[in-house]
mmCIF file of C-alpha atoms and ligand atoms in Angstrom:
data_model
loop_
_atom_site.group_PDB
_atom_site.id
_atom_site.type_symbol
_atom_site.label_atom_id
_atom_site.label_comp_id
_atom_site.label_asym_id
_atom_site.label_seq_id
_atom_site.Cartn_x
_atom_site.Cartn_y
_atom_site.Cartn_z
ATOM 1 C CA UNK Z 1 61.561 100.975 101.926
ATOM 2 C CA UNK Z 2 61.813 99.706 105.150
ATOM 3 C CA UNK Z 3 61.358 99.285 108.706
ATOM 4 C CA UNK Z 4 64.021 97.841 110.507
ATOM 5 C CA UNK Z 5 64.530 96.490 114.001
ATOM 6 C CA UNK Z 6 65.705 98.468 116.902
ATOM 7 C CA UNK Z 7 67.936 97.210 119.025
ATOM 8 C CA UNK Z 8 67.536 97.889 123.128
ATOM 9 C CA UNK Z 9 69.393 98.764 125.629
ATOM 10 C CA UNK Z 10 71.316 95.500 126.969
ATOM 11 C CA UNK Z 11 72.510 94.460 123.344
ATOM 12 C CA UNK Z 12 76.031 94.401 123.088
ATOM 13 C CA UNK Z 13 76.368 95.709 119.439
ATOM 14 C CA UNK Z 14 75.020 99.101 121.226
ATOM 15 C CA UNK Z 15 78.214 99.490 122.843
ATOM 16 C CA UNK Z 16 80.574 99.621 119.666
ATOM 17 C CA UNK Z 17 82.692 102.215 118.671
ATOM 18 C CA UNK Z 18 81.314 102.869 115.083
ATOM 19 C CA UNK Z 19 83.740 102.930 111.957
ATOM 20 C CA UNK Z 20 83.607 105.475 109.998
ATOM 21 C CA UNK Z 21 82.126 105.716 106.311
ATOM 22 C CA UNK Z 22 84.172 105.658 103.926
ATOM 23 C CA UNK Z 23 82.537 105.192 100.573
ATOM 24 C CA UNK Z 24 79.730 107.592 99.958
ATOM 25 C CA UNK Z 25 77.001 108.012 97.473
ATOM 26 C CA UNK Z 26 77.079 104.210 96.612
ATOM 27 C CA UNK Z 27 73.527 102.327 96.241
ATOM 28 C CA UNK Z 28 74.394 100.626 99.606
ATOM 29 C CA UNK Z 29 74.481 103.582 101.547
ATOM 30 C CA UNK Z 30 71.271 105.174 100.029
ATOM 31 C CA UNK Z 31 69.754 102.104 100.959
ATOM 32 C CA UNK Z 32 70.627 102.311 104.522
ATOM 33 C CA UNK Z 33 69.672 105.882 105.083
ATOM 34 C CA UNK Z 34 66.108 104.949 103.094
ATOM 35 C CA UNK Z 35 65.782 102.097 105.893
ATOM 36 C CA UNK Z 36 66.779 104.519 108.590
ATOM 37 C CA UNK Z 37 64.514 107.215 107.487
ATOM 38 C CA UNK Z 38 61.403 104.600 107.857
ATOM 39 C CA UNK Z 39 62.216 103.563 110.874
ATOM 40 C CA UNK Z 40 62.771 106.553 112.582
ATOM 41 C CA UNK Z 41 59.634 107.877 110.910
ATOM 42 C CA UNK Z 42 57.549 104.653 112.131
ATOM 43 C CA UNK Z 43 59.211 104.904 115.757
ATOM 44 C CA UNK Z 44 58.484 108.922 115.404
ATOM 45 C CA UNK Z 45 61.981 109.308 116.765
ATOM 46 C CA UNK Z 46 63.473 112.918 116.894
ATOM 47 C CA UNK Z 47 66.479 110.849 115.698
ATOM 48 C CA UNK Z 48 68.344 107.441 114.522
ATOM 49 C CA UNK Z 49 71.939 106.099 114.523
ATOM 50 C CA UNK Z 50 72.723 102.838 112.700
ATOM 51 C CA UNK Z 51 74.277 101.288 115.263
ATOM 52 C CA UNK Z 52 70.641 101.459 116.565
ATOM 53 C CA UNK Z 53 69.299 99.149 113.629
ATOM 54 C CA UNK Z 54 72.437 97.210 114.464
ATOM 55 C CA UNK Z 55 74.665 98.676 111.506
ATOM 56 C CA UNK Z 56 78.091 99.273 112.958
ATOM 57 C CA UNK Z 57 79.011 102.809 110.919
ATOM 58 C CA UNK Z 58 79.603 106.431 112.038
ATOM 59 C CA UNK Z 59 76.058 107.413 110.623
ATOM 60 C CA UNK Z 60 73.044 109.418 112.464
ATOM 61 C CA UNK Z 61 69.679 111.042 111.272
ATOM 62 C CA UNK Z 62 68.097 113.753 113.157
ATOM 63 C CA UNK Z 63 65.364 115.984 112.444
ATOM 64 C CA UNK Z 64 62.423 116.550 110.186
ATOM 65 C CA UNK Z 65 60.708 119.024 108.090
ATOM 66 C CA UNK Z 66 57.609 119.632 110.226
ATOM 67 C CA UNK Z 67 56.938 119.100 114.073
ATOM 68 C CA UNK Z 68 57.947 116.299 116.138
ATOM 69 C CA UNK Z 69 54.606 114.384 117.178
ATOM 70 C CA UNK Z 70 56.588 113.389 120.371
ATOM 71 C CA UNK Z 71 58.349 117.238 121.072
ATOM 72 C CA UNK Z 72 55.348 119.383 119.905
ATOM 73 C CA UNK Z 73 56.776 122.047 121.012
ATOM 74 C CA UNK Z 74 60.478 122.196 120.239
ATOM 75 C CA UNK Z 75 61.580 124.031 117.347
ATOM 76 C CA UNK Z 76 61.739 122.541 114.003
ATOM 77 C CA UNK Z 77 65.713 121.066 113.270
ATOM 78 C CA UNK Z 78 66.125 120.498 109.750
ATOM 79 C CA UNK Z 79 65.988 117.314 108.306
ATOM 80 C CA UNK Z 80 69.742 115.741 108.359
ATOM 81 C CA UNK Z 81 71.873 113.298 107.331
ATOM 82 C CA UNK Z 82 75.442 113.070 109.248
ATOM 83 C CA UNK Z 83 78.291 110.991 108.575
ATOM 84 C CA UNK Z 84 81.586 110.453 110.628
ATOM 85 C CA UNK Z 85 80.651 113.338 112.638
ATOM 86 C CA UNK Z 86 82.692 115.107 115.103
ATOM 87 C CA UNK Z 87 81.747 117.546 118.107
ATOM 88 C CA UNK Z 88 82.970 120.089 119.616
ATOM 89 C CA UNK Z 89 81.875 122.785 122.239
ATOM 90 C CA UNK Z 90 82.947 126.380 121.671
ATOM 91 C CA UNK Z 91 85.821 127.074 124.240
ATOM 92 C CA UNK Z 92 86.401 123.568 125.078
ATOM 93 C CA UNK Z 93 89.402 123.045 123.552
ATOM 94 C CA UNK Z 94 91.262 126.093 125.000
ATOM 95 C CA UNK Z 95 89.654 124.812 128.576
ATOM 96 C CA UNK Z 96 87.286 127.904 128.982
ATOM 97 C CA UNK Z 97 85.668 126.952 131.946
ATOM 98 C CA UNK Z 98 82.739 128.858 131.027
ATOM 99 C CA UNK Z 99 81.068 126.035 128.491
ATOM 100 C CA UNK Z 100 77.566 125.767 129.334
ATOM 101 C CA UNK Z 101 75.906 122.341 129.916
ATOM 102 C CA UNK Z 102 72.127 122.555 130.185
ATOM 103 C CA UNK Z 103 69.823 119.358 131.860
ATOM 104 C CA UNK Z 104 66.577 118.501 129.899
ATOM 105 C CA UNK Z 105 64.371 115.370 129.885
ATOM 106 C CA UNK Z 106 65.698 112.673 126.840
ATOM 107 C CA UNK Z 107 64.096 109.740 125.450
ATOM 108 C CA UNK Z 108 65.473 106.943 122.876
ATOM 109 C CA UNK Z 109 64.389 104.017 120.511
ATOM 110 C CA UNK Z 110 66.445 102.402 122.319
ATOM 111 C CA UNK Z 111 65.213 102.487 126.109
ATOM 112 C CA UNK Z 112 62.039 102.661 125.715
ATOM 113 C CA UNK Z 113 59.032 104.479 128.082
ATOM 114 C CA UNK Z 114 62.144 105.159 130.361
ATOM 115 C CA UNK Z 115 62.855 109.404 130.724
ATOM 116 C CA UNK Z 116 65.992 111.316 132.202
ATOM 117 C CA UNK Z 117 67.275 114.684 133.200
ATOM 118 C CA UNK Z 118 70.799 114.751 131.076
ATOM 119 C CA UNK Z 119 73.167 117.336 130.718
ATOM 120 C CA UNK Z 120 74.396 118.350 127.286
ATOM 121 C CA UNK Z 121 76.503 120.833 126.145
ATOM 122 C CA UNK Z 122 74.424 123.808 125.471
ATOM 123 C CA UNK Z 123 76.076 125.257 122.298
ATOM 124 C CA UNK Z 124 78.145 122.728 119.783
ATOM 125 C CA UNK Z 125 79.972 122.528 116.437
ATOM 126 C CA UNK Z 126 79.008 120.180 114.366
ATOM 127 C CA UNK Z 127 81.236 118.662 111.382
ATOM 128 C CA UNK Z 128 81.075 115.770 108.826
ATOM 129 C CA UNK Z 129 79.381 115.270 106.187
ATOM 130 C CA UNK Z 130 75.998 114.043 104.428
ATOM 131 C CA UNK Z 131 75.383 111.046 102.141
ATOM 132 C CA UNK Z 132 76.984 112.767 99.024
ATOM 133 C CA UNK Z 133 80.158 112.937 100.668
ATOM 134 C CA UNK Z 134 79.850 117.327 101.067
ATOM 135 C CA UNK Z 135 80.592 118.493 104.070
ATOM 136 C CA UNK Z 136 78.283 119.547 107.003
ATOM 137 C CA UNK Z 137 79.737 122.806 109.467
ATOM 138 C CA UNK Z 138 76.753 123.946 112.208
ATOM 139 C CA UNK Z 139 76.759 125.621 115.300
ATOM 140 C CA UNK Z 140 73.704 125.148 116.844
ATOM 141 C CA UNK Z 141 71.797 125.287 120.355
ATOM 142 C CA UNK Z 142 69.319 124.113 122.141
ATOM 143 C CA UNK Z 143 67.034 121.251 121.465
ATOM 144 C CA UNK Z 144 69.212 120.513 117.682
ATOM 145 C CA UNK Z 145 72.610 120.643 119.780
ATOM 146 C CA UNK Z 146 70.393 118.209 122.369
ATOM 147 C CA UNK Z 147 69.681 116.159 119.683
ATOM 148 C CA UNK Z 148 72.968 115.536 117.848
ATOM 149 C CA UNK Z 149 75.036 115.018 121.069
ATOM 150 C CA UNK Z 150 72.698 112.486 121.708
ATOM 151 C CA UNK Z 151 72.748 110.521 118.235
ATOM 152 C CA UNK Z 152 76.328 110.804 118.091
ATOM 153 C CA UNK Z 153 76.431 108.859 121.738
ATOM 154 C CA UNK Z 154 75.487 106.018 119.703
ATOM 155 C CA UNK Z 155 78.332 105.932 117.588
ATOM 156 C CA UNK Z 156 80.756 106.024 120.663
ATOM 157 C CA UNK Z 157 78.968 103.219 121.852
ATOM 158 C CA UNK Z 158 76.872 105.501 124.823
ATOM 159 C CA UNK Z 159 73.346 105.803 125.603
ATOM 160 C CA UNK Z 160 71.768 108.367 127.536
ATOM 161 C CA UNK Z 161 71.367 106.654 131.104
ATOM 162 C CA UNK Z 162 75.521 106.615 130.863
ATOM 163 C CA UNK Z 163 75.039 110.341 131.018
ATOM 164 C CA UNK Z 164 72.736 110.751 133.331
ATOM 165 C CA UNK Z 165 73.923 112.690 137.109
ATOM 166 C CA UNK Z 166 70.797 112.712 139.152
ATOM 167 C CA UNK Z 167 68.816 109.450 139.328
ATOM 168 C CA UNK Z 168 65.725 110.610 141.092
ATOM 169 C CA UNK Z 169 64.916 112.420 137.767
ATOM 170 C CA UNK Z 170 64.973 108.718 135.533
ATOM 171 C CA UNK Z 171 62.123 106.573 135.201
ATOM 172 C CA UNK Z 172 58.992 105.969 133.344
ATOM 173 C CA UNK Z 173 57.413 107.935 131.107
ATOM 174 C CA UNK Z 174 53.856 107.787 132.279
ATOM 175 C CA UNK Z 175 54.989 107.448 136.126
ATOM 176 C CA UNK Z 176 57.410 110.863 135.548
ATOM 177 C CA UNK Z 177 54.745 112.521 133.617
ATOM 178 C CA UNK Z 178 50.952 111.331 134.759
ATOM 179 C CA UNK Z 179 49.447 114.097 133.361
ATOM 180 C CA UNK Z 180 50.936 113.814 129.588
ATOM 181 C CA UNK Z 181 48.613 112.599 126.893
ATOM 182 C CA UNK Z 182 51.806 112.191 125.054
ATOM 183 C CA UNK Z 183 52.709 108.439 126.798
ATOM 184 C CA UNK Z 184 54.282 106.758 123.714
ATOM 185 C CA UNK Z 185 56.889 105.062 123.690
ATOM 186 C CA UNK Z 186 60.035 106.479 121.671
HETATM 187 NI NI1 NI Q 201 68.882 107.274 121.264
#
């Protein structure tokens, strides 16, 4: 048990491209998750990627089992573990021009009290696997495709401002939202 540091926006070991896992099940990697789990719980993050905690693997939690204190009202994504995860958007691959990307506001440990409008694919596969070494197959929408497309950024090294199109929609939390009681940072 416990909390580790989070890195910010500006250190370099943010920008890595991850490696992937490739032992699983082992004490170490337990271990890590256990840390991650804290953290992210402490932070009350929607999500975590090691990278973030300065661990340079293809590894991201997500979810939880009840609400998100920070996203009240986004629907519940189960609690996850992914490993050496790749994405993919239905259609993408055979270049149907007809993949949806959707803008919403984003958040991370990372860059904290800062907000953004960022487009996201609006319907992705997910595949990899969990901490056991089984394998993980999703497709998903919404705020849980939001959130993994956004966790696995981390491994390739990308945060959200990389993303971002329109600038006059970044900026502080409390200035971009005066009326929110919900001003913490994330
Ligand atoms: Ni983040």
């Amino acid at each position: 048990m416990a909390v580790r540091e989070i890195l910010k926006m500006g250190d370099p070991r943010l920008l890595r491209i991850a490696l992937p896992v490739t032992q699983f099940d082992t004490d170490e990697l337990h271990l890590l998750i256990s840390d991650m789990l804290d953290t992210m719980q402490a932070a009350k993050g929607a999500g975590l990627a090691a990278p973030q905690i300065g661990v340079d693997l293809q590894l991201v939690i997500f979810g939880s089992n009840t609400r998100n204190l920070r996203y009240p009202d986004a629907p519940i994504v189960p609690k996850t573990v992914l490993i050496n995860p790749v994405i993919t958007a239905p259609g993408e691959t055979e270049g149907d021009t007809s993949v949806q990307e959707v803008e919403d506001w984003e958040g991370c440990l990372s860059v904290p009290g800062l907000r953004a409008m960022v487009p996201r694919f609006a319907r992705i596969r997910y595949v990899g696997f969990d901490q056991y070494g089984d394998p993980i197959d999703r497709t998903v929408e919404g705020f849980h495709a939001r959130v993994v497309q956004h966790e696995c950024d981390h491994l390739i090294g990308k945060l959200y401002p990389m993303r971002v199109r329109d600038f006059t929609r970044f900026g502080f939390a409390d200035a971009l939202f005066p009326e929110s009681i919900e001003l913490q940072d994330d």
